[in-house]
């Protein structure tokens, strides 16, 4: 949206995303650290219990000086900085450059609310005990202090003072404004969100290339298949997910389209009249032609499933996926099951999903709502208003927390 309006947009991110950024007509800037192709790294990255600690202590925190340097280069001459969670150099660069800065949350879990608690592995927050949740979140801040010690040390060494909050919690967010880029279908902005949090509505990733010809031919050749996919991160830890998925589809007499993410995951998947496997295909083109979608519970993938009006079975691996899946299930828009049960019970779970008349009846209304939210357009408007000054932000933020209109 911003680029279409004539803004020069630079996306600073991992090298693995260069092709996608440049293919969208935007300027790519490298920002370390890059995730290696080592399978052992991704197994640890996506570990349900210890993955969050690994992300900080072994991946992000040790690289903070490199991240800071790269983002400084990317923001040369910038008018504003917009950061996502885990872009840990953003608070440093914004402070050093005195840049207008907005942070963004793609999923409710990243607001760390005590009033609308998320399902976070190892953190048993209670939906009806906000006082207990505040106490537990404070305990978590203390317990994870060593995760972010390199960040704190680097910030002090740069003469930028201390973080206003724990840099793995609300210290990632800007006092200038926070964009909640997800649909109210999943959660409204909680009362204890950071000040000046604005919900834009869902940002749907609907642009990009058309469906690859070989995938399109498979879709055209028979009834709607069940689509199995694990997104970008979980696909590195897929194990035998796709092998089990083909077995489940065949047990139901359904065709299977497996979007496996990595060429290594094609191993053991033999193409046939009822099974097709590809590394990728645009979800916005494939999901509307699916009988159902089975995936890991990334918030963007869930949103595209709702946008397509397709039933979903969610098998979360780790991190925010667990909370995203729980929220989609509570909203009556998906079913969820533990990944550990999927090999044995996935076929029965898909059968129950397809037989759920209440979910099927609820999807058209949710589909209409999420497609009308125009999250990207609203987010772009907020960013432009922030560039023009805080008074403009206040004009559309009638209260401390607001939703899109």
mmCIF file with all atom_site columns, C-alpha atoms in Angstrom, residues 212-215 217-218 246 250 256-260 263 266-280:
data_model
loop_
_atom_site.group_PDB
_atom_site.id
_atom_site.type_symbol
_atom_site.label_atom_id
_atom_site.label_alt_id
_atom_site.label_comp_id
_atom_site.label_asym_id
_atom_site.label_entity_id
_atom_site.label_seq_id
_atom_site.pdbx_PDB_ins_code
_atom_site.Cartn_x
_atom_site.Cartn_y
_atom_site.Cartn_z
_atom_site.occupancy
_atom_site.B_iso_or_equiv
_atom_site.pdbx_formal_charge
_atom_site.auth_seq_id
_atom_site.auth_comp_id
_atom_site.auth_asym_id
_atom_site.auth_atom_id
_atom_site.pdbx_PDB_model_num
ATOM 1  C CA . UNK A 1 212 ? 2.305  -22.678 -10.491 1.00 0.00 ? 212 UNK A CA 1
ATOM 2  C CA . UNK A 1 213 ? 1.099  -24.490 -13.624 1.00 0.00 ? 213 UNK A CA 1
ATOM 3  C CA . UNK A 1 214 ? 1.765  -27.993 -12.264 1.00 0.00 ? 214 UNK A CA 1
ATOM 4  C CA . UNK A 1 215 ? -0.191 -27.274 -9.065  1.00 0.00 ? 215 UNK A CA 1
ATOM 5  C CA . UNK A 1 217 ? -3.202 -28.807 -13.305 1.00 0.00 ? 217 UNK A CA 1
ATOM 6  C CA . UNK A 1 218 ? -3.544 -31.044 -10.235 1.00 0.00 ? 218 UNK A CA 1
ATOM 7  C CA . UNK A 1 246 ? -1.023 -38.536 2.604   1.00 0.00 ? 246 UNK A CA 1
ATOM 8  C CA . UNK A 1 250 ? -6.244 -41.660 1.403   1.00 0.00 ? 250 UNK A CA 1
ATOM 9  C CA . UNK A 1 256 ? -3.909 -34.567 -1.110  1.00 0.00 ? 256 UNK A CA 1
ATOM 10 C CA . UNK A 1 257 ? -1.912 -31.483 -2.075  1.00 0.00 ? 257 UNK A CA 1
ATOM 11 C CA . UNK A 1 258 ? 1.242  -31.189 0.047   1.00 0.00 ? 258 UNK A CA 1
ATOM 12 C CA . UNK A 1 259 ? 3.074  -27.840 0.074   1.00 0.00 ? 259 UNK A CA 1
ATOM 13 C CA . UNK A 1 260 ? 6.214  -29.019 1.819   1.00 0.00 ? 260 UNK A CA 1
ATOM 14 C CA . UNK A 1 263 ? 12.917 -29.932 -1.178  1.00 0.00 ? 263 UNK A CA 1
ATOM 15 C CA . UNK A 1 266 ? 9.615  -34.194 -0.884  1.00 0.00 ? 266 UNK A CA 1
ATOM 16 C CA . UNK A 1 267 ? 11.453 -37.397 0.022   1.00 0.00 ? 267 UNK A CA 1
ATOM 17 C CA . UNK A 1 268 ? 9.038  -40.319 0.225   1.00 0.00 ? 268 UNK A CA 1
ATOM 18 C CA . UNK A 1 269 ? 6.141  -38.421 -1.382  1.00 0.00 ? 269 UNK A CA 1
ATOM 19 C CA . UNK A 1 270 ? 5.325  -40.128 -4.674  1.00 0.00 ? 270 UNK A CA 1
ATOM 20 C CA . UNK A 1 271 ? 3.140  -38.130 -7.000  1.00 0.00 ? 271 UNK A CA 1
ATOM 21 C CA . UNK A 1 272 ? 0.056  -39.925 -8.272  1.00 0.00 ? 272 UNK A CA 1
ATOM 22 C CA . UNK A 1 273 ? -3.449 -39.202 -9.471  1.00 0.00 ? 273 UNK A CA 1
ATOM 23 C CA . UNK A 1 274 ? -4.542 -38.477 -5.901  1.00 0.00 ? 274 UNK A CA 1
ATOM 24 C CA . UNK A 1 275 ? -1.334 -36.958 -4.434  1.00 0.00 ? 275 UNK A CA 1
ATOM 25 C CA . UNK A 1 276 ? 0.696  -33.964 -5.556  1.00 0.00 ? 276 UNK A CA 1
ATOM 26 C CA . UNK A 1 277 ? 3.648  -32.449 -3.704  1.00 0.00 ? 277 UNK A CA 1
ATOM 27 C CA . UNK A 1 278 ? 5.314  -29.100 -4.361  1.00 0.00 ? 278 UNK A CA 1
ATOM 28 C CA . UNK A 1 279 ? 7.667  -26.946 -2.342  1.00 0.00 ? 279 UNK A CA 1
ATOM 29 C CA . UNK A 1 280 ? 5.260  -24.009 -2.405  1.00 0.00 ? 280 UNK A CA 1
#
